């Protein structure tokens, strides 16, 4: 039993986290979910140890539901019925490291190509895996510059190409084209190619975009990772990685101690997050995900219009949930709304649970800060 002072601390933390959840626009996570029906599982020990597709000797797990989660996303991403494998990760970073780990094992002398807009977790993977990396330019809207990819690949024709294709870059939600990446590399004479798609943000809804981005297994992708806590929503970070089964079989090994293959990046794994994701996808289904996307797109479009109406040059990529605008000068506004800023731009992301009322409150505060800065500037000139 906690003492009174400790209980007060917890109550204060709950209040502050609730306020921070409500005033949150700069980073991607969904709000408004309700997993209260699953609370009973928090009183049980669970560990999805080992390969989710093998029984093993460890049964304190939720691997049956985990397999259904993986199957759901494998189908969503057009994987073959008999050529996919995956597991629930602790987030997009683990998924990126895992995809690039497979790529390195398949192509030890491969060169990694990625853009400067690629998520920072890829740089971490490069250091951990000892990969040689070549940075490719991005187009102004965040998509890979394929002419630059062609130019840089020509200098490395004797090395297999490992490519990170972004399906929603961090700041601008740019989307790389997997088909164009493969065609570009093949045109210069590189035949050994591995494409990993970082679809942390957009993966769960990209199949419903019109036109649909070319990013999945039918387009030539070898592995895909998504985040579960972003578009779907979860009280803790989680994700899913799906890869071609033929690739995974090349790197797995049997561990007698657990009676299963060592195919996952980590040994002990969360048994609760697969239950969360299973619950969400069973409740939403494909149509629920599509409707959620449309609602978010409407809020994003509203945000662009609202910002433009006060003289802020805001824009978004087609179908994107991310709204990009010039760097916000007010530290108060940035802190309250937890805005992400990089170089000369800031952004907000219209995630599930973000409402037009949130946008109105943000725009009103931003406009007031701009007016205050203008008043200060006028006073400085008059003096």
Coordinates of C-alpha atoms in Angstrom, one line a residue:
X1 CA 0.0 0.0 0.0
X2 CA 1.4 3.4 -1.0
X3 CA 1.9 6.1 1.5
X4 CA -0.2 9.4 1.3
X5 CA 2.7 11.4 -0.3
X6 CA 3.4 8.7 -2.9
X7 CA -0.3 8.6 -3.8
X8 CA -0.3 12.4 -4.2
X9 CA 2.6 12.2 -6.5
X10 CA 0.8 9.6 -8.7
X11 CA -2.3 11.8 -8.8
X12 CA -0.2 14.8 -9.8
X13 CA 1.5 12.7 -12.5
X14 CA -1.8 11.5 -13.8
X15 CA -3.1 15.1 -14.0
X16 CA 0.0 16.4 -15.8
X17 CA 0.1 13.5 -18.2
X18 CA -3.5 14.0 -19.0
X19 CA -2.9 17.7 -19.7
X20 CA 0.1 16.9 -21.9
X21 CA -2.0 14.3 -23.8
X22 CA -4.6 16.9 -24.5
X23 CA -2.2 19.6 -25.8
X24 CA -0.1 17.4 -28.1
X25 CA 0.2 18.2 -31.8
X26 CA 3.8 17.8 -32.8
X27 CA 4.4 14.1 -32.5
X28 CA 2.4 11.1 -33.8
X29 CA 0.3 9.1 -31.3
X30 CA -3.4 8.4 -31.3
X31 CA -5.7 9.5 -28.5
X32 CA -9.1 8.5 -27.3
X33 CA -8.7 4.8 -27.2
X34 CA -10.3 2.6 -24.5
X35 CA -8.6 -0.7 -23.5
X36 CA -10.3 -0.9 -20.1
X37 CA -11.7 -4.4 -21.0
X38 CA -8.1 -5.6 -21.0
X39 CA -7.1 -4.3 -17.6
X40 CA -7.4 -7.8 -16.1
X41 CA -4.3 -8.9 -18.1
X42 CA -2.1 -6.4 -16.2
X43 CA -2.4 -8.7 -13.2
X44 CA -0.8 -11.6 -15.1
X45 CA 2.8 -12.3 -16.0
X46 CA 3.2 -12.6 -19.8
X47 CA 6.2 -13.1 -22.0
X48 CA 6.1 -13.9 -25.7
X49 CA 9.5 -15.5 -25.6
X50 CA 10.9 -16.7 -28.9
X51 CA 9.3 -17.1 -32.3
X52 CA 5.6 -16.4 -32.3
X53 CA 5.0 -19.0 -35.0
X54 CA 6.6 -21.8 -32.9
X55 CA 5.0 -23.4 -29.8
X56 CA 8.2 -23.9 -27.8
X57 CA 8.0 -24.9 -24.1
X58 CA 7.1 -21.5 -22.8
X59 CA 3.3 -21.0 -22.5
X60 CA 2.8 -17.8 -20.5
X61 CA 2.2 -15.9 -23.6
X62 CA -0.3 -14.3 -26.1
X63 CA 1.4 -15.6 -29.2
X64 CA -1.8 -16.9 -30.7
X65 CA -3.1 -13.3 -30.9
X66 CA 0.3 -12.1 -32.0
X67 CA 0.2 -14.4 -35.0
X68 CA -3.2 -12.9 -35.9
X69 CA -1.9 -9.4 -35.7
X70 CA 1.0 -10.3 -38.0
X71 CA -1.3 -12.0 -40.4
X72 CA -3.6 -8.9 -40.5
X73 CA -0.8 -6.6 -41.5
X74 CA 0.8 -9.2 -43.8
X75 CA -2.5 -9.3 -45.7
X76 CA -2.8 -5.5 -45.6
X77 CA 0.7 -5.2 -47.2
X78 CA 0.0 -7.9 -49.9
X79 CA 2.4 -10.5 -48.6
X80 CA 2.1 -14.0 -50.0
X81 CA 0.1 -16.4 -47.9
X82 CA 3.1 -18.7 -47.5
X83 CA 6.0 -16.2 -47.6
X84 CA 5.7 -13.9 -44.6
X85 CA 6.9 -13.9 -41.0
X86 CA 6.8 -11.2 -38.4
X87 CA 6.3 -10.3 -34.7
X88 CA 5.1 -7.5 -32.5
X89 CA 8.0 -5.2 -31.6
X90 CA 8.5 -2.5 -28.9
X91 CA 8.3 0.2 -31.6
X92 CA 9.4 1.4 -35.0
X93 CA 13.1 1.5 -34.0
X94 CA 13.3 -2.2 -33.3
X95 CA 11.5 -2.9 -36.6
X96 CA 14.0 -0.8 -38.5
X97 CA 17.0 -2.5 -36.8
X98 CA 15.4 -5.9 -37.5
X99 CA 14.8 -5.2 -41.2
X100 CA 18.3 -4.0 -41.7
X101 CA 19.7 -6.9 -39.7
X102 CA 18.1 -9.3 -42.1
X103 CA 19.5 -7.2 -45.0
X104 CA 23.0 -7.3 -43.6
X105 CA 22.9 -11.0 -43.1
X106 CA 21.8 -11.6 -46.6
X107 CA 24.2 -9.0 -48.1
X108 CA 27.3 -8.7 -45.8
X109 CA 29.0 -6.4 -48.4
X110 CA 25.8 -4.4 -49.1
X111 CA 25.7 -0.6 -49.1
X112 CA 22.8 1.1 -47.3
X113 CA 21.1 4.0 -49.2
X114 CA 18.8 6.3 -47.3
X115 CA 17.8 10.0 -47.4
X116 CA 18.6 12.7 -44.8
X117 CA 14.9 12.7 -44.0
X118 CA 15.1 9.1 -42.8
X119 CA 14.3 8.5 -39.1
X120 CA 17.2 8.8 -36.7
X121 CA 16.8 5.1 -35.7
X122 CA 18.3 4.1 -39.0
X123 CA 21.5 5.9 -38.1
X124 CA 21.5 4.0 -34.9
X125 CA 21.0 0.7 -36.8
X126 CA 24.0 1.7 -39.1
X127 CA 26.3 2.0 -36.0
X128 CA 25.0 -1.2 -34.4
X129 CA 25.2 -3.3 -37.5
X130 CA 28.4 -1.8 -38.9
X131 CA 26.8 -0.9 -42.2
X132 CA 28.3 1.4 -44.9
X133 CA 25.8 4.1 -45.6
X134 CA 25.3 6.5 -48.5
X135 CA 23.0 9.5 -48.0
X136 CA 20.7 10.3 -50.9
X137 CA 19.2 13.8 -51.4
X138 CA 15.5 14.4 -50.7
X139 CA 13.1 16.3 -52.9
X140 CA 11.6 19.5 -51.2
X141 CA 8.5 17.6 -50.1
X142 CA 10.5 14.8 -48.4
X143 CA 10.5 12.1 -51.0
X144 CA 13.8 10.5 -52.2
X145 CA 15.6 12.1 -55.1
X146 CA 15.8 9.1 -57.5
X147 CA 18.3 10.9 -59.8
X148 CA 20.6 11.3 -56.9
X149 CA 20.1 7.6 -56.0
X150 CA 21.0 6.7 -59.6
X151 CA 24.2 8.8 -59.5
X152 CA 25.4 7.5 -56.2
X153 CA 24.6 3.8 -57.0
X154 CA 26.7 4.1 -60.2
X155 CA 29.8 4.5 -58.0
X156 CA 29.1 1.2 -56.2
X157 CA 27.9 -1.2 -58.8
X158 CA 29.8 -4.2 -57.3
X159 CA 27.9 -3.9 -53.9
X160 CA 24.4 -5.1 -53.2
X161 CA 22.0 -2.3 -52.5
X162 CA 20.1 -2.1 -49.2
X163 CA 17.6 0.7 -49.2
X164 CA 15.4 2.3 -46.6
X165 CA 12.2 3.5 -48.2
X166 CA 10.2 5.9 -46.1
X167 CA 6.5 5.8 -46.0
X168 CA 6.0 9.0 -44.1
X169 CA 9.2 10.9 -43.3
X170 CA 9.4 12.4 -39.8
X171 CA 8.9 16.1 -40.6
X172 CA 7.0 16.2 -44.0
X173 CA 5.4 12.8 -44.3
X174 CA 7.2 12.2 -47.6
X175 CA 6.7 8.8 -49.2
X176 CA 9.3 7.0 -51.3
X177 CA 8.3 4.8 -54.2
X178 CA 9.6 1.2 -53.8
X179 CA 9.0 0.4 -57.5
X180 CA 11.0 3.4 -58.6
X181 CA 13.8 2.6 -56.2
X182 CA 14.1 -1.0 -57.6
X183 CA 13.9 0.2 -61.2
X184 CA 16.5 2.9 -60.7
X185 CA 19.0 0.4 -59.2
X186 CA 18.3 -2.2 -61.8
X187 CA 18.8 0.4 -64.6
X188 CA 22.4 1.0 -63.4
X189 CA 23.1 -2.7 -63.2
X190 CA 22.6 -3.6 -59.5
X191 CA 20.6 -6.9 -59.2
X192 CA 21.1 -7.7 -55.5
X193 CA 18.6 -5.4 -53.8
X194 CA 17.0 -5.4 -50.4
X195 CA 14.3 -2.8 -49.7
X196 CA 13.1 -2.2 -46.1
X197 CA 10.1 0.1 -45.7
X198 CA 9.9 2.3 -42.6
X199 CA 6.1 2.7 -42.5
X200 CA 5.9 3.6 -38.8
X201 CA 3.3 6.3 -39.3
X202 CA 1.5 5.7 -42.5
X203 CA 1.6 1.9 -42.8
X204 CA -1.8 1.2 -41.2
X205 CA -3.6 3.6 -43.5
X206 CA -1.5 3.9 -46.7
X207 CA -3.3 1.0 -48.4
X208 CA -6.5 3.1 -48.3
X209 CA -4.9 6.2 -49.9
X210 CA -6.0 7.0 -53.5
X211 CA -3.7 6.7 -55.3
X212 CA -2.1 4.0 -53.2
X213 CA 1.6 4.5 -52.6
X214 CA 3.9 1.8 -54.0
X215 CA 5.4 0.5 -50.8
X216 CA 4.4 -3.0 -50.0
X217 CA 5.4 -6.6 -50.8
X218 CA 3.6 -6.6 -54.2
X219 CA 5.8 -3.5 -55.1
X220 CA 9.0 -5.2 -54.2
X221 CA 9.5 -4.5 -50.5
X222 CA 11.4 -7.1 -48.4
X223 CA 10.4 -6.0 -44.9
X224 CA 8.0 -3.4 -43.5
X225 CA 7.7 -2.0 -40.0
X226 CA 4.9 0.0 -38.5
X227 CA 4.3 1.6 -35.1
X228 CA 1.2 0.5 -33.2
X229 CA 0.9 3.4 -30.8
X230 CA 0.8 6.0 -33.6
X231 CA -2.2 5.6 -35.9
X232 CA -3.8 2.7 -34.2
X233 CA -3.2 3.9 -30.6
X234 CA -1.9 2.2 -27.5
X235 CA -1.0 3.3 -23.9
X236 CA 2.6 2.2 -24.5
X237 CA 5.0 2.1 -27.6
X238 CA 4.7 -1.0 -29.8
X239 CA 5.0 -2.0 -33.4
X240 CA 4.9 -4.8 -35.9
X241 CA 7.6 -5.9 -38.4
X242 CA 6.7 -8.2 -41.3
X243 CA 9.4 -9.7 -43.6
X244 CA 9.5 -12.3 -46.4
X245 CA 9.7 -15.7 -44.7
X246 CA 12.4 -16.9 -47.1
X247 CA 14.7 -14.1 -45.8
X248 CA 14.0 -14.8 -42.1
X249 CA 14.7 -18.5 -42.6
X250 CA 18.2 -17.6 -43.7
X251 CA 19.1 -16.0 -40.3
X252 CA 17.2 -18.1 -37.8
X253 CA 18.8 -20.7 -35.4
X254 CA 17.2 -23.2 -33.0
X255 CA 17.6 -22.5 -29.2
X256 CA 17.1 -25.8 -27.2
X257 CA 16.5 -23.9 -23.9
X258 CA 13.2 -22.5 -25.1
X259 CA 12.4 -25.2 -27.7
X260 CA 12.0 -22.6 -30.5
X261 CA 14.0 -20.7 -33.1
X262 CA 15.8 -17.5 -32.3
X263 CA 14.3 -15.3 -35.0
X264 CA 13.3 -12.2 -33.0
X265 CA 15.7 -9.4 -32.2
X266 CA 14.9 -9.6 -28.5
X267 CA 14.4 -12.7 -26.4
X268 CA 11.8 -11.8 -23.8
X269 CA 9.0 -9.8 -25.4
X270 CA 5.9 -8.0 -24.3
X271 CA 2.8 -10.2 -24.2
X272 CA 0.4 -7.3 -23.5
X273 CA 1.0 -5.2 -26.6
X274 CA 0.0 -8.0 -29.0
X275 CA -3.3 -8.2 -27.0
X276 CA -3.8 -4.4 -27.4
X277 CA -3.2 -4.5 -31.1
X278 CA -5.4 -7.6 -31.6
X279 CA -8.2 -5.9 -29.7
X280 CA -7.8 -2.7 -31.8
X281 CA -7.8 -4.4 -35.2
X282 CA -10.6 -6.7 -34.3
X283 CA -12.7 -3.7 -33.3
X284 CA -11.7 -1.5 -36.2
X285 CA -11.1 -3.8 -39.1
X286 CA -10.0 -2.5 -42.5
X287 CA -13.0 -0.2 -42.8
X288 CA -12.5 1.3 -39.4
X289 CA -8.9 2.1 -40.3
X290 CA -10.0 3.7 -43.6
X291 CA -12.7 5.8 -41.8
X292 CA -10.1 6.9 -39.2
X293 CA -7.8 8.0 -42.0
X294 CA -10.5 10.1 -43.6
X295 CA -11.3 11.8 -40.3
X296 CA -7.7 12.6 -39.7
X297 CA -7.3 13.9 -43.3
X298 CA -10.2 16.3 -42.8
X299 CA -8.6 17.7 -39.6
X300 CA -5.3 18.1 -41.4
X301 CA -7.0 20.0 -44.3
X302 CA -8.8 22.1 -41.8
X303 CA -5.5 22.9 -40.0
X304 CA -3.9 24.0 -43.3
X305 CA -6.8 26.3 -44.0
X306 CA -6.8 27.7 -40.5
X307 CA -3.1 28.5 -40.5
X308 CA -3.3 30.1 -43.9
X309 CA -6.1 32.3 -42.7
X310 CA -3.8 34.0 -40.2
X311 CA -1.0 34.4 -42.7
X312 CA 1.0 31.2 -41.9
X313 CA 2.2 29.4 -45.1
X314 CA 1.1 25.9 -44.2
X315 CA 1.0 22.9 -46.6
X316 CA 0.7 19.1 -46.6
X317 CA 1.6 16.3 -49.0
X318 CA -1.4 14.7 -50.8
X319 CA -3.3 12.6 -48.3
X320 CA -0.9 13.4 -45.5
X321 CA -1.8 13.9 -41.8
X322 CA 1.3 16.1 -41.3
X323 CA 0.9 19.8 -41.7
X324 CA 4.2 21.7 -42.4
X325 CA 4.7 25.4 -41.7
X326 CA 7.5 27.9 -41.0
X327 CA 9.3 27.5 -37.7
X328 CA 7.3 28.7 -34.8
X329 CA 9.2 31.5 -33.0
X330 CA 7.3 31.4 -29.7
X331 CA 8.9 29.1 -27.2
X332 CA 5.6 29.2 -25.2
X333 CA 3.6 28.0 -28.1
X334 CA 6.1 25.3 -29.0
X335 CA 6.2 24.1 -25.4
X336 CA 2.5 24.0 -24.8
X337 CA 1.7 22.1 -28.1
X338 CA 4.9 20.1 -28.0
X339 CA 5.7 21.0 -31.6
X340 CA 8.4 19.2 -33.5
X341 CA 10.9 21.7 -35.2
X342 CA 13.7 20.9 -37.6
X343 CA 15.8 23.6 -39.3
X344 CA 13.4 26.2 -40.6
X345 CA 10.1 24.3 -40.3
X346 CA 7.7 23.1 -37.6
X347 CA 4.8 20.7 -38.1
X348 CA 1.7 19.3 -36.5
X349 CA 0.2 15.9 -37.1
X350 CA -3.6 15.3 -37.2
X351 CA -3.6 12.0 -35.5
X352 CA -6.7 10.1 -34.4
X353 CA -8.2 11.9 -31.4
X354 CA -7.0 15.3 -32.7
X355 CA -10.1 17.5 -33.2
X356 CA -10.8 20.8 -35.0
X357 CA -11.1 22.3 -31.5
X358 CA -7.5 21.4 -30.8
X359 CA -6.5 23.1 -34.1
X360 CA -8.6 26.2 -33.2
X361 CA -7.0 26.5 -29.8
X362 CA -3.5 26.1 -31.3
X363 CA -4.1 28.6 -34.1
X364 CA -5.6 31.2 -31.7
X365 CA -2.5 31.0 -29.5
X366 CA -0.1 31.1 -32.4
X367 CA -1.9 34.1 -33.9
X368 CA -1.7 35.9 -30.5
X369 CA 2.1 35.2 -30.3
X370 CA 2.6 36.5 -33.8
X371 CA 0.7 39.7 -33.0
X372 CA 2.7 40.1 -29.8
X373 CA 6.0 39.7 -31.8
X374 CA 4.8 42.3 -34.3
X375 CA 4.0 44.7 -31.5
X376 CA 7.5 44.3 -30.1
X377 CA 9.0 44.8 -33.5
X378 CA 7.0 48.0 -34.0
X379 CA 8.1 49.3 -30.6
X380 CA 11.7 48.6 -31.5
X381 CA 11.4 50.5 -34.7
X382 CA 9.7 53.5 -33.1
X383 CA 12.5 53.7 -30.5

